[in-house]
mmCIF file of C-alpha atoms and ligand atoms in Angstrom:
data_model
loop_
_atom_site.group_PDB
_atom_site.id
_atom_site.type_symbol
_atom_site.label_atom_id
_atom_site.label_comp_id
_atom_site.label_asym_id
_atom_site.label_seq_id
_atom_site.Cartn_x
_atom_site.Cartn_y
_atom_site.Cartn_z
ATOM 1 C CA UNK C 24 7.576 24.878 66.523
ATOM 2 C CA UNK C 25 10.430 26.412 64.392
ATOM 3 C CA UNK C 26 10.664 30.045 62.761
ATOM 4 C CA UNK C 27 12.771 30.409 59.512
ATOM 5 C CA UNK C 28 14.002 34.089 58.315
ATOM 6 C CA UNK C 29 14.972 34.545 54.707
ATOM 7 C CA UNK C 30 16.073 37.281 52.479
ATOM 8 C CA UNK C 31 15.399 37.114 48.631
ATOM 9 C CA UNK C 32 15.943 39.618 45.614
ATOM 10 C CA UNK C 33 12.264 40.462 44.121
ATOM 11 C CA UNK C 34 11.906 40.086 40.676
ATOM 12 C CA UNK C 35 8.446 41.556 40.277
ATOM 13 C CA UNK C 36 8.594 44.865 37.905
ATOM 14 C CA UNK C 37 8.960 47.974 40.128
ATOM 15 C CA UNK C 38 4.950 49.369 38.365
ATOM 16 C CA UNK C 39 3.718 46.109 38.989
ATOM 17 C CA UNK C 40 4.814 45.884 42.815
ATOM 18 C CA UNK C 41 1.994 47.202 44.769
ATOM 19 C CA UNK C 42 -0.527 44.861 42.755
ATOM 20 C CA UNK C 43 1.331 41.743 42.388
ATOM 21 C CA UNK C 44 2.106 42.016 46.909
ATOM 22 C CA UNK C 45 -1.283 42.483 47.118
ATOM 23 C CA UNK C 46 -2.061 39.006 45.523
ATOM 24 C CA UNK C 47 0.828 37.115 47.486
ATOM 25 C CA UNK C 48 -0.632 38.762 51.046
ATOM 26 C CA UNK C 49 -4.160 38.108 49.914
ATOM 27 C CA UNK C 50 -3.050 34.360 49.415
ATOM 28 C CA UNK C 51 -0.979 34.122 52.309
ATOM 29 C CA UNK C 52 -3.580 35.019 54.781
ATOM 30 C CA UNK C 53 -5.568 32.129 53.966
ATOM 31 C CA UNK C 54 -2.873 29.722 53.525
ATOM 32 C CA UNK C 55 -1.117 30.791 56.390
ATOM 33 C CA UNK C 56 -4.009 30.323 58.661
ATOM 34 C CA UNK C 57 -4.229 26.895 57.174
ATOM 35 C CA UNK C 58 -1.325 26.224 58.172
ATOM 36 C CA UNK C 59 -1.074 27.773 61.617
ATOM 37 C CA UNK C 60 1.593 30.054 60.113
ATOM 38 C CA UNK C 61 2.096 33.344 61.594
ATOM 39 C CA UNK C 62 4.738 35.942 60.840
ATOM 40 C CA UNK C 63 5.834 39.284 58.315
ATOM 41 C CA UNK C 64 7.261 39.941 55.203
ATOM 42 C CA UNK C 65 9.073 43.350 54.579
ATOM 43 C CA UNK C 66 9.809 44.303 50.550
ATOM 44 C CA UNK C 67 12.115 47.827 50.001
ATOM 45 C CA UNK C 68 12.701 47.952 46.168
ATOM 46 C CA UNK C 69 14.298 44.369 45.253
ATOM 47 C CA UNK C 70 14.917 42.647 48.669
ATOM 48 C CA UNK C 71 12.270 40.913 50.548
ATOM 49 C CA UNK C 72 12.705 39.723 54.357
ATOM 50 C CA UNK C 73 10.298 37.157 55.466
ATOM 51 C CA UNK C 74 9.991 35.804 59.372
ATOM 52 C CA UNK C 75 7.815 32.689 59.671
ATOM 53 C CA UNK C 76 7.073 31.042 62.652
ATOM 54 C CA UNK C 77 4.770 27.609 63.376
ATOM 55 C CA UNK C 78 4.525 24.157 63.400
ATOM 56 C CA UNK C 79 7.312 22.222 61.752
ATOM 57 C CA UNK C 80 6.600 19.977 58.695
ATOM 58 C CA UNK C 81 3.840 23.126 57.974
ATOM 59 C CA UNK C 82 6.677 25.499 57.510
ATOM 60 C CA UNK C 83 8.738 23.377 55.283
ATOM 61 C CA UNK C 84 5.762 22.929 53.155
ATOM 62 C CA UNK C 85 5.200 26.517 52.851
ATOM 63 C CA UNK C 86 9.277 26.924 52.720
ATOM 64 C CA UNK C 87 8.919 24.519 49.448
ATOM 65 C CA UNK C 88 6.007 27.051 47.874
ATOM 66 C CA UNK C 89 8.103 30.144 48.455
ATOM 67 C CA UNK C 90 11.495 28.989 47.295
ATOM 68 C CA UNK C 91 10.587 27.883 43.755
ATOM 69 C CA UNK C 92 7.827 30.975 43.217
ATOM 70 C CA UNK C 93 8.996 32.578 40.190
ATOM 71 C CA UNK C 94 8.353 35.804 41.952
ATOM 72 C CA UNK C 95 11.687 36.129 43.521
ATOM 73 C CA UNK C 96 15.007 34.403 43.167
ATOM 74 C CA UNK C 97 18.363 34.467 45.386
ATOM 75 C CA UNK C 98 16.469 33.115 48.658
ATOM 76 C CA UNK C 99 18.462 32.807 51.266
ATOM 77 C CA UNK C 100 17.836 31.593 54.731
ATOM 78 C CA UNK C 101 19.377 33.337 58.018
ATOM 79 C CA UNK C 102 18.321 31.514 60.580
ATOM 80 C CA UNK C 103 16.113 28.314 61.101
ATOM 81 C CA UNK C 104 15.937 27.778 64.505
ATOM 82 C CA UNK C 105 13.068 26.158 66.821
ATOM 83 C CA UNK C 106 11.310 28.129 69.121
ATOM 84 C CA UNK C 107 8.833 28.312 72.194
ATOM 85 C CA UNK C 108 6.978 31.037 71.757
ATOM 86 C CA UNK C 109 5.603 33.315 68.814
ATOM 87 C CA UNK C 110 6.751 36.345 67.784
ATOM 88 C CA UNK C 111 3.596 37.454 65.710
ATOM 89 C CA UNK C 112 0.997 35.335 67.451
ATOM 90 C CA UNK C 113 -1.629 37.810 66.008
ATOM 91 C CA UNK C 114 -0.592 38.097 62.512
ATOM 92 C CA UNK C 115 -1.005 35.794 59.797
ATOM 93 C CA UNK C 116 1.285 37.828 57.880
ATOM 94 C CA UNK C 117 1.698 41.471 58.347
ATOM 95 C CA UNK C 118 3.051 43.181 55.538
ATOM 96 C CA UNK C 119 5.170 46.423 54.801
ATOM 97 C CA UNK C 120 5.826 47.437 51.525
ATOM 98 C CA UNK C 121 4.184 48.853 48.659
ATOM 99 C CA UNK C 122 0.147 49.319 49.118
ATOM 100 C CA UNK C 123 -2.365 48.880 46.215
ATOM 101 C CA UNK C 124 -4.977 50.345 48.239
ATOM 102 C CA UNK C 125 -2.441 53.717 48.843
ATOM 103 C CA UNK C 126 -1.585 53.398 45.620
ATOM 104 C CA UNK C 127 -5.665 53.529 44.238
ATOM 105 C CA UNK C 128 -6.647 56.254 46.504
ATOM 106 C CA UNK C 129 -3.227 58.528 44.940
ATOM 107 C CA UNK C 130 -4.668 57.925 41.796
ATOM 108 C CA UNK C 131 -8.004 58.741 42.533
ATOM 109 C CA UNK C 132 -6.974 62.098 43.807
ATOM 110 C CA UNK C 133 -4.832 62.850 40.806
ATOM 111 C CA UNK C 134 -7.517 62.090 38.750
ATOM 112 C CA UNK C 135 -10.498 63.812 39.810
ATOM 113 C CA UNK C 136 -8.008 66.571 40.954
ATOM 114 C CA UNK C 137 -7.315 66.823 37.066
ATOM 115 C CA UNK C 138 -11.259 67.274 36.496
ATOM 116 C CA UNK C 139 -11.183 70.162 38.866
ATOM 117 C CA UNK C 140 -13.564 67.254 41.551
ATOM 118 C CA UNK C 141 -13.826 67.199 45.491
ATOM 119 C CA UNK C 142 -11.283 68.141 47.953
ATOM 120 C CA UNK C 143 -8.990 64.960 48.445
ATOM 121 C CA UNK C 144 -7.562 66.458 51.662
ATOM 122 C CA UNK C 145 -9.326 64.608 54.256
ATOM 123 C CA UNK C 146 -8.684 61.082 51.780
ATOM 124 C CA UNK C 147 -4.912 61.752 51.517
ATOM 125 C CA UNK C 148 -4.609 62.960 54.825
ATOM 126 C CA UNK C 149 -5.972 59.458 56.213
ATOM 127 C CA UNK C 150 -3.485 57.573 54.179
ATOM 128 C CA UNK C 151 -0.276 60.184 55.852
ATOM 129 C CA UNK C 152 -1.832 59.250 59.387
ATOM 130 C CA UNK C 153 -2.474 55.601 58.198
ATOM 131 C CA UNK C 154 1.390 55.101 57.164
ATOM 132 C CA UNK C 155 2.865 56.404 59.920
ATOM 133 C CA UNK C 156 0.294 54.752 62.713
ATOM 134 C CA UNK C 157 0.123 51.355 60.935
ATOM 135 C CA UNK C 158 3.035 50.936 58.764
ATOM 136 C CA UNK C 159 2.344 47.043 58.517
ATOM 137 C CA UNK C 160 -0.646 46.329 56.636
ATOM 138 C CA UNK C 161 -2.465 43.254 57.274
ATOM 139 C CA UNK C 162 -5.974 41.617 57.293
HETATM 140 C C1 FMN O 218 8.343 37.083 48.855
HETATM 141 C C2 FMN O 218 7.233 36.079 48.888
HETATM 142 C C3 FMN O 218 6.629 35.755 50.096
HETATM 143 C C4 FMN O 218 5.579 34.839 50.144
HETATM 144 N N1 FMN O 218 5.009 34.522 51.350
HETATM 145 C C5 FMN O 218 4.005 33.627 51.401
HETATM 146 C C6 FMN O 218 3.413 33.265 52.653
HETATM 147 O O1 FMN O 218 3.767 33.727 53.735
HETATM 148 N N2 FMN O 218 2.396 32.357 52.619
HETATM 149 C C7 FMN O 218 1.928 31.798 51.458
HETATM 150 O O2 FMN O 218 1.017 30.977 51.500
HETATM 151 N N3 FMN O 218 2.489 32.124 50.274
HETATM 152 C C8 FMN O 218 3.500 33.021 50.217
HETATM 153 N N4 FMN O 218 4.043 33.349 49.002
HETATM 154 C C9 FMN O 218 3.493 32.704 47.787
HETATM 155 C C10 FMN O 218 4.074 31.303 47.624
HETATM 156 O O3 FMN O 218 5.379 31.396 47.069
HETATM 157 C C11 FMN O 218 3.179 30.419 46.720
HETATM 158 O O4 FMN O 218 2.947 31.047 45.489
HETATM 159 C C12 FMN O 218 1.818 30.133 47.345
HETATM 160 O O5 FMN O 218 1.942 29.749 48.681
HETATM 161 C C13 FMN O 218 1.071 29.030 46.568
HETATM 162 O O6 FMN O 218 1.806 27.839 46.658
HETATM 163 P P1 FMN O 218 1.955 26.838 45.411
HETATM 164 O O7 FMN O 218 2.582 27.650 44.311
HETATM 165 O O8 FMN O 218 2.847 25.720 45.896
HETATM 166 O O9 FMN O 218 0.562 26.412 45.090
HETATM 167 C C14 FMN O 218 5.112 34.247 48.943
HETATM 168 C C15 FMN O 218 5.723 34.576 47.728
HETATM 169 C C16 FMN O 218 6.753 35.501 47.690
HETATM 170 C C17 FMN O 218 7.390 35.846 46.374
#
């Protein structure tokens, strides 16, 4: 088993962050499980940081997806290294970064607060304790 950590500069429009994550974690849970690929990817503004951990000639496969994905350029890999043990034996990938689904429900509110609707407290205050307890979102 090896794990692989690389860095890359996100070229995915700032508005279109949340949405277009969403679709890379949604596909990466199932082709990560296919792959007996565990591991997390972090995004702040441009700059991703990916850690992927599992079974050799799997991870170079996926390695060959994710470097020449339009979705990012500048990859660059800090370590490569084989290993005993996982590090995120339980996640397929967990993911921190921009949410869609925070995103929708701050709309929501701003919306309906605009039409004079519900109270939105208990909603938004859900998503505050949600961010802070379980800053990686995963499956
Ligand atoms: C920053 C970043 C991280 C990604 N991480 C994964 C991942 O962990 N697993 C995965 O299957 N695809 C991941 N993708 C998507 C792959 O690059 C690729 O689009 C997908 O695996 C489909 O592969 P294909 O284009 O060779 O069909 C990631 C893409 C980006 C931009």
């Amino acid at each position: 088993m090896r794990y692989l950590i690389y860095v890359s500069r996100n070229l995915i429009e700032p508005h279109a962050t949340c949405a277009e994550m969403e679709r890379i974690v949604a596909g990466a849970l199932q082709r990560n499980a296919a792959l007996r690929i565990t591991g997390a990817l972090v995004t702040a503004g441009d700059r991703n940081l990916q850690y992927l951990e599992g079974p050799e000639a799997e991870l170079a496969e996926l390695m060959r997806s994710i470097v020449r994905d339009p979705r990012h350029e500048q990859v660059q890999v800090i370590a490569d290294r084989g290993v005993q043990t996982r590090r995120f034996p339980n996640w397929r990938l967990a993911y921190c970064g921009g949410s869609e689904v925070v995103r929708r429900t701050i709309l929501a509110a701003a919306d309906d607060a605009a039409k004079g609707g519900r109270d939105w407290t208990d909603d938004l205050i859900d998503v505050v304790e949600d961010c802070i307890a379980f800053p990686y979102l995963s499956d």
